[in-house]
């Protein structure tokens, strides 16, 4: 009776369960109990005992089901950058680890940057996570728990971006489940407009998102509009080349009427030249996009350099002259290696 589940068991922990799944788990109980449990779990309850509007016997039943542990993961390390960014290393129940980051902008708005996979299979040449290889997808519980761990330490979080480790559109089912939980008005109730999925350009995933939703914000890591250069930097371009990606984005815009963000990691003397900007402006037509320019964050051992402020400015001016909305994204979290593409540096030794 009530044996704790083995750690490797493929069990979804409470924060990753939908109201319907909780209703199935609590069959035999009055229907409102599942809603109560969902409210507790999805808002990040840290113990079964704290769920005081539920009878003791029911709390014990739930606790027994999950071996006494409400969460599947725990914070192993936390690092704070001088700009206030917080990076957490999260230990998962099978011993693997991921990282997530809380970024705070100058207005104090907090954004959780969440991972969707352990490692990443896409192998982009400029990205730390890409060097780790791919271990496995994260479950919905492991995704939602990253949010809870960050919120436990920093309080209210207004935005979520799937820009941590991994390719969210290769784990779309679990990313969808996590988003449904975060957006459920009986839980955190986060607006879908404040959630961004960032993809390296997985065309079937973009089309699936266009057809089925949820209508979150979509960001695409383009990096280059030149086929050879993009293939060199992002091998995904061999499988889903620029033309197919553009067709998928047009379809996405037809379906959602939403402006897509193109992320351009600019690497000095590689893809940050004026001619690269002109090629991008040409490629974008007739898409409606916003372009985010991100200076490449240095990673030890990679043969790249960060562009200087002049190169960034020139790049953005060329785009703006073509009528393209361009934002130079501030790099936050660099000091804790928690900035874009730097996730994974603390993990190697431990896995
Ligand atoms: N796999 C998804 C989401 C995670 S990567 C994707 O690729 O979109 C999040 C962002 O970090 C991407 O836009 C990626 O291009 C960027 N990035 C990766 N390495 C970087 C680095 N070293 N410096 C700056 N941005 C980087
Ligand atoms: Fe994976 Fe994104 Fe990094 Fe590419 S940039 S290796 S898709 S995490």
PDB file of N, CA and C and ligand atoms in Angstrom, residues 113-114 116-117 120 122 124-130 162-169 197-201 219-223 234 262-267 294-299 302 304 329 331 334 339-343, ligand 1:
ATOM      1  N   UNK A 113      12.399  32.396 -18.126  1.00  0.00           N
ATOM      2  CA  UNK A 113      12.911  31.754 -19.334  1.00  0.00           C
ATOM      3  C   UNK A 113      13.032  30.260 -19.026  1.00  0.00           C
ATOM      4  N   UNK A 114      12.172  29.468 -19.666  1.00  0.00           N
ATOM      5  CA  UNK A 114      12.046  28.051 -19.295  1.00  0.00           C
ATOM      6  C   UNK A 114      12.671  27.129 -20.326  1.00  0.00           C
ATOM      7  N   UNK A 116      12.692  23.387 -22.278  1.00  0.00           N
ATOM      8  CA  UNK A 116      11.691  22.414 -22.726  1.00  0.00           C
ATOM      9  C   UNK A 116      12.270  21.010 -22.901  1.00  0.00           C
ATOM     10  N   UNK A 117      13.601  20.916 -22.956  1.00  0.00           N
ATOM     11  CA  UNK A 117      14.245  19.611 -23.114  1.00  0.00           C
ATOM     12  C   UNK A 117      15.518  19.578 -22.258  1.00  0.00           C
ATOM     13  N   UNK A 120      19.677  19.641 -26.219  1.00  0.00           N
ATOM     14  CA  UNK A 120      18.953  20.020 -27.446  1.00  0.00           C
ATOM     15  C   UNK A 120      19.554  19.256 -28.620  1.00  0.00           C
ATOM     16  N   UNK A 122      19.411  20.108 -31.794  1.00  0.00           N
ATOM     17  CA  UNK A 122      19.512  20.888 -33.031  1.00  0.00           C
ATOM     18  C   UNK A 122      20.936  21.275 -33.420  1.00  0.00           C
ATOM     19  N   UNK A 124      23.010  23.894 -33.057  1.00  0.00           N
ATOM     20  CA  UNK A 124      23.405  25.201 -33.624  1.00  0.00           C
ATOM     21  C   UNK A 124      24.847  25.514 -33.195  1.00  0.00           C
ATOM     22  N   UNK A 125      25.619  26.044 -34.148  1.00  0.00           N
ATOM     23  CA  UNK A 125      27.066  26.164 -33.952  1.00  0.00           C
ATOM     24  C   UNK A 125      27.450  27.187 -32.890  1.00  0.00           C
ATOM     25  N   UNK A 126      26.524  28.104 -32.595  1.00  0.00           N
ATOM     26  CA  UNK A 126      26.859  29.238 -31.721  1.00  0.00           C
ATOM     27  C   UNK A 126      26.264  29.108 -30.327  1.00  0.00           C
ATOM     28  N   UNK A 127      25.631  27.977 -30.030  1.00  0.00           N
ATOM     29  CA  UNK A 127      24.824  27.870 -28.811  1.00  0.00           C
ATOM     30  C   UNK A 127      25.396  26.821 -27.865  1.00  0.00           C
ATOM     31  N   UNK A 128      25.552  27.195 -26.621  1.00  0.00           N
ATOM     32  CA  UNK A 128      26.108  26.299 -25.596  1.00  0.00           C
ATOM     33  C   UNK A 128      25.255  25.033 -25.448  1.00  0.00           C
ATOM     34  N   UNK A 129      23.924  25.246 -25.374  1.00  0.00           N
ATOM     35  CA  UNK A 129      23.044  24.088 -25.189  1.00  0.00           C
ATOM     36  C   UNK A 129      23.231  23.078 -26.322  1.00  0.00           C
ATOM     37  N   UNK A 130      23.468  23.604 -27.527  1.00  0.00           N
ATOM     38  CA  UNK A 130      23.644  22.731 -28.687  1.00  0.00           C
ATOM     39  C   UNK A 130      24.835  21.795 -28.545  1.00  0.00           C
ATOM     40  N   UNK A 162       9.827  30.456 -23.814  1.00  0.00           N
ATOM     41  CA  UNK A 162      10.481  29.153 -23.966  1.00  0.00           C
ATOM     42  C   UNK A 162      11.759  29.372 -24.755  1.00  0.00           C
ATOM     43  N   UNK A 163      12.727  29.942 -24.062  1.00  0.00           N
ATOM     44  CA  UNK A 163      14.014  30.260 -24.693  1.00  0.00           C
ATOM     45  C   UNK A 163      15.166  29.683 -23.869  1.00  0.00           C
ATOM     46  N   UNK A 164      14.845  28.730 -23.025  1.00  0.00           N
ATOM     47  CA  UNK A 164      15.899  28.070 -22.260  1.00  0.00           C
ATOM     48  C   UNK A 164      16.516  26.954 -23.078  1.00  0.00           C
ATOM     49  N   UNK A 165      16.788  25.844 -22.415  1.00  0.00           N
ATOM     50  CA  UNK A 165      17.414  24.735 -23.128  1.00  0.00           C
ATOM     51  C   UNK A 165      16.360  23.972 -23.930  1.00  0.00           C
ATOM     52  N   UNK A 166      16.754  23.588 -25.143  1.00  0.00           N
ATOM     53  CA  UNK A 166      15.900  22.711 -25.922  1.00  0.00           C
ATOM     54  C   UNK A 166      15.064  23.396 -26.977  1.00  0.00           C
ATOM     55  N   UNK A 167      14.449  22.572 -27.813  1.00  0.00           N
ATOM     56  CA  UNK A 167      13.626  23.048 -28.923  1.00  0.00           C
ATOM     57  C   UNK A 167      12.163  22.744 -28.585  1.00  0.00           C
ATOM     58  N   UNK A 168      11.407  23.787 -28.178  1.00  0.00           N
ATOM     59  CA  UNK A 168      10.047  23.538 -27.693  1.00  0.00           C
ATOM     60  C   UNK A 168       9.131  22.868 -28.719  1.00  0.00           C
ATOM     61  N   UNK A 169       9.339  23.136 -29.994  1.00  0.00           N
ATOM     62  CA  UNK A 169       8.418  22.542 -30.984  1.00  0.00           C
ATOM     63  C   UNK A 169       8.728  21.068 -31.248  1.00  0.00           C
ATOM     64  N   UNK A 197       6.830  31.194 -27.509  1.00  0.00           N
ATOM     65  CA  UNK A 197       7.576  29.991 -27.881  1.00  0.00           C
ATOM     66  C   UNK A 197       8.620  30.405 -28.900  1.00  0.00           C
ATOM     67  N   UNK A 198       9.861  30.041 -28.643  1.00  0.00           N
ATOM     68  CA  UNK A 198      10.930  30.348 -29.583  1.00  0.00           C
ATOM     69  C   UNK A 198      11.392  29.048 -30.239  1.00  0.00           C
ATOM     70  N   UNK A 199      11.464  29.055 -31.567  1.00  0.00           N
ATOM     71  CA  UNK A 199      11.860  27.841 -32.291  1.00  0.00           C
ATOM     72  C   UNK A 199      13.003  28.118 -33.257  1.00  0.00           C
ATOM     73  N   UNK A 200      13.781  27.084 -33.473  1.00  0.00           N
ATOM     74  CA  UNK A 200      14.859  27.205 -34.454  1.00  0.00           C
ATOM     75  C   UNK A 200      14.308  27.101 -35.882  1.00  0.00           C
ATOM     76  N   UNK A 201      13.009  26.806 -36.001  1.00  0.00           N
ATOM     77  CA  UNK A 201      12.400  26.738 -37.335  1.00  0.00           C
ATOM     78  C   UNK A 201      11.909  25.347 -37.702  1.00  0.00           C
ATOM     79  N   UNK A 219       8.333  33.195 -31.785  1.00  0.00           N
ATOM     80  CA  UNK A 219       9.619  33.781 -32.168  1.00  0.00           C
ATOM     81  C   UNK A 219      10.402  32.717 -32.942  1.00  0.00           C
ATOM     82  N   UNK A 220      11.069  33.128 -33.994  1.00  0.00           N
ATOM     83  CA  UNK A 220      11.849  32.190 -34.801  1.00  0.00           C
ATOM     84  C   UNK A 220      13.302  32.654 -34.812  1.00  0.00           C
ATOM     85  N   UNK A 221      14.181  31.737 -34.460  1.00  0.00           N
ATOM     86  CA  UNK A 221      15.607  32.059 -34.488  1.00  0.00           C
ATOM     87  C   UNK A 221      16.103  31.912 -35.921  1.00  0.00           C
ATOM     88  N   UNK A 222      16.146  33.016 -36.612  1.00  0.00           N
ATOM     89  CA  UNK A 222      16.500  32.949 -38.037  1.00  0.00           C
ATOM     90  C   UNK A 222      18.023  32.937 -38.206  1.00  0.00           C
ATOM     91  N   UNK A 223      18.669  33.888 -37.576  1.00  0.00           N
ATOM     92  CA  UNK A 223      20.141  33.999 -37.556  1.00  0.00           C
ATOM     93  C   UNK A 223      20.742  34.436 -38.883  1.00  0.00           C
ATOM     94  N   UNK A 234      23.074  26.847 -38.387  1.00  0.00           N
ATOM     95  CA  UNK A 234      21.913  26.124 -37.860  1.00  0.00           C
ATOM     96  C   UNK A 234      21.600  24.940 -38.785  1.00  0.00           C
ATOM     97  N   UNK A 262      11.410  37.670 -35.343  1.00  0.00           N
ATOM     98  CA  UNK A 262      12.593  36.969 -35.858  1.00  0.00           C
ATOM     99  C   UNK A 262      13.759  37.320 -34.948  1.00  0.00           C
ATOM    100  N   UNK A 263      14.409  36.297 -34.432  1.00  0.00           N
ATOM    101  CA  UNK A 263      15.561  36.545 -33.573  1.00  0.00           C
ATOM    102  C   UNK A 263      16.836  36.403 -34.396  1.00  0.00           C
ATOM    103  N   UNK A 264      17.642  37.413 -34.307  1.00  0.00           N
ATOM    104  CA  UNK A 264      18.907  37.420 -35.048  1.00  0.00           C
ATOM    105  C   UNK A 264      20.054  37.517 -34.050  1.00  0.00           C
ATOM    106  N   UNK A 265      20.696  36.408 -33.805  1.00  0.00           N
ATOM    107  CA  UNK A 265      21.916  36.437 -33.001  1.00  0.00           C
ATOM    108  C   UNK A 265      23.015  36.924 -33.938  1.00  0.00           C
ATOM    109  N   UNK A 266      23.576  38.075 -33.630  1.00  0.00           N
ATOM    110  CA  UNK A 266      24.597  38.621 -34.532  1.00  0.00           C
ATOM    111  C   UNK A 266      25.996  38.266 -34.042  1.00  0.00           C
ATOM    112  N   UNK A 267      26.740  37.654 -34.942  1.00  0.00           N
ATOM    113  CA  UNK A 267      28.103  37.219 -34.636  1.00  0.00           C
ATOM    114  C   UNK A 267      29.049  38.082 -35.469  1.00  0.00           C
ATOM    115  N   UNK A 294      20.257  40.386 -31.270  1.00  0.00           N
ATOM    116  CA  UNK A 294      20.908  39.961 -30.022  1.00  0.00           C
ATOM    117  C   UNK A 294      22.391  39.788 -30.321  1.00  0.00           C
ATOM    118  N   UNK A 295      23.226  40.520 -29.602  1.00  0.00           N
ATOM    119  CA  UNK A 295      24.667  40.324 -29.802  1.00  0.00           C
ATOM    120  C   UNK A 295      25.038  38.944 -29.270  1.00  0.00           C
ATOM    121  N   UNK A 296      25.817  38.222 -30.038  1.00  0.00           N
ATOM    122  CA  UNK A 296      26.224  36.867 -29.617  1.00  0.00           C
ATOM    123  C   UNK A 296      26.906  36.937 -28.255  1.00  0.00           C
ATOM    124  N   UNK A 297      26.436  36.107 -27.327  1.00  0.00           N
ATOM    125  CA  UNK A 297      27.045  36.031 -25.991  1.00  0.00           C
ATOM    126  C   UNK A 297      28.214  35.057 -26.033  1.00  0.00           C
ATOM    127  N   UNK A 298      29.356  35.480 -25.569  1.00  0.00           N
ATOM    128  CA  UNK A 298      30.546  34.647 -25.706  1.00  0.00           C
ATOM    129  C   UNK A 298      30.432  33.313 -24.972  1.00  0.00           C
ATOM    130  N   UNK A 299      30.953  32.287 -25.592  1.00  0.00           N
ATOM    131  CA  UNK A 299      31.005  30.942 -25.009  1.00  0.00           C
ATOM    132  C   UNK A 299      32.424  30.431 -25.208  1.00  0.00           C
ATOM    133  N   UNK A 302      34.413  28.656 -28.454  1.00  0.00           N
ATOM    134  CA  UNK A 302      33.745  28.814 -29.753  1.00  0.00           C
ATOM    135  C   UNK A 302      34.465  29.867 -30.576  1.00  0.00           C
ATOM    136  N   UNK A 304      33.921  32.344 -32.322  1.00  0.00           N
ATOM    137  CA  UNK A 304      33.109  33.487 -32.742  1.00  0.00           C
ATOM    138  C   UNK A 304      33.438  34.698 -31.893  1.00  0.00           C
ATOM    139  N   UNK A 329      17.925  43.779 -28.475  1.00  0.00           N
ATOM    140  CA  UNK A 329      17.617  43.205 -27.167  1.00  0.00           C
ATOM    141  C   UNK A 329      18.803  43.348 -26.251  1.00  0.00           C
ATOM    142  N   UNK A 331      21.214  42.351 -23.457  1.00  0.00           N
ATOM    143  CA  UNK A 331      21.646  41.052 -22.968  1.00  0.00           C
ATOM    144  C   UNK A 331      21.611  41.069 -21.453  1.00  0.00           C
ATOM    145  N   UNK A 334      24.181  37.751 -18.449  1.00  0.00           N
ATOM    146  CA  UNK A 334      25.467  37.267 -18.959  1.00  0.00           C
ATOM    147  C   UNK A 334      26.427  36.842 -17.865  1.00  0.00           C
ATOM    148  N   UNK A 339      22.403  34.084 -19.983  1.00  0.00           N
ATOM    149  CA  UNK A 339      21.886  34.785 -21.148  1.00  0.00           C
ATOM    150  C   UNK A 339      21.608  33.772 -22.255  1.00  0.00           C
ATOM    151  N   UNK A 340      20.904  34.247 -23.290  1.00  0.00           N
ATOM    152  CA  UNK A 340      20.549  33.385 -24.409  1.00  0.00           C
ATOM    153  C   UNK A 340      21.733  32.535 -24.845  1.00  0.00           C
ATOM    154  N   UNK A 341      21.495  31.259 -24.987  1.00  0.00           N
ATOM    155  CA  UNK A 341      22.503  30.381 -25.573  1.00  0.00           C
ATOM    156  C   UNK A 341      23.636  30.019 -24.644  1.00  0.00           C
ATOM    157  N   UNK A 342      23.617  30.544 -23.433  1.00  0.00           N
ATOM    158  CA  UNK A 342      24.716  30.228 -22.510  1.00  0.00           C
ATOM    159  C   UNK A 342      24.317  29.143 -21.517  1.00  0.00           C
ATOM    160  N   UNK A 343      23.067  28.675 -21.609  1.00  0.00           N
ATOM    161  CA  UNK A 343      22.623  27.705 -20.620  1.00  0.00           C
ATOM    162  C   UNK A 343      23.314  26.363 -20.831  1.00  0.00           C
TER     163      UNK A 343
HETATM  164  N1  LIG B   1      15.695  26.296 -29.265  1.00  0.00           N
HETATM  165  C1  LIG B   1      14.904  27.466 -29.355  1.00  0.00           C
HETATM  166  C2  LIG B   1      14.763  28.197 -28.046  1.00  0.00           C
HETATM  167  C3  LIG B   1      15.985  28.246 -27.165  1.00  0.00           C
HETATM  168  S1  LIG B   1      17.375  29.128 -27.789  1.00  0.00           S
HETATM  169  C4  LIG B   1      15.475  28.400 -30.429  1.00  0.00           C
HETATM  170  O1  LIG B   1      16.554  28.147 -30.920  1.00  0.00           O
HETATM  171  O2  LIG B   1      14.786  29.357 -30.764  1.00  0.00           O
HETATM  172  C5  LIG B   1      16.884  30.802 -27.430  1.00  0.00           C
HETATM  173  C6  LIG B   1      17.600  31.862 -28.236  1.00  0.00           C
HETATM  174  O3  LIG B   1      18.975  31.961 -27.850  1.00  0.00           O
HETATM  175  C7  LIG B   1      17.601  31.610 -29.734  1.00  0.00           C
HETATM  176  O4  LIG B   1      17.095  32.732 -30.403  1.00  0.00           O
HETATM  177  C8  LIG B   1      19.067  31.438 -30.053  1.00  0.00           C
HETATM  178  O5  LIG B   1      19.356  31.873 -31.344  1.00  0.00           O
HETATM  179  C9  LIG B   1      19.721  32.275 -28.995  1.00  0.00           C
HETATM  180  N2  LIG B   1      21.130  31.983 -28.756  1.00  0.00           N
HETATM  181  C10 LIG B   1      21.726  30.780 -28.776  1.00  0.00           C
HETATM  182  N3  LIG B   1      23.045  30.906 -28.490  1.00  0.00           N
HETATM  183  C11 LIG B   1      23.289  32.215 -28.280  1.00  0.00           C
HETATM  184  C12 LIG B   1      24.445  32.978 -27.904  1.00  0.00           C
HETATM  185  N4  LIG B   1      25.587  32.393 -27.673  1.00  0.00           N
HETATM  186  N5  LIG B   1      24.315  34.312 -27.776  1.00  0.00           N
HETATM  187  C13 LIG B   1      23.114  34.912 -27.945  1.00  0.00           C
HETATM  188  N6  LIG B   1      21.988  34.251 -28.276  1.00  0.00           N
HETATM  189  C14 LIG B   1      22.070  32.910 -28.441  1.00  0.00           C
END
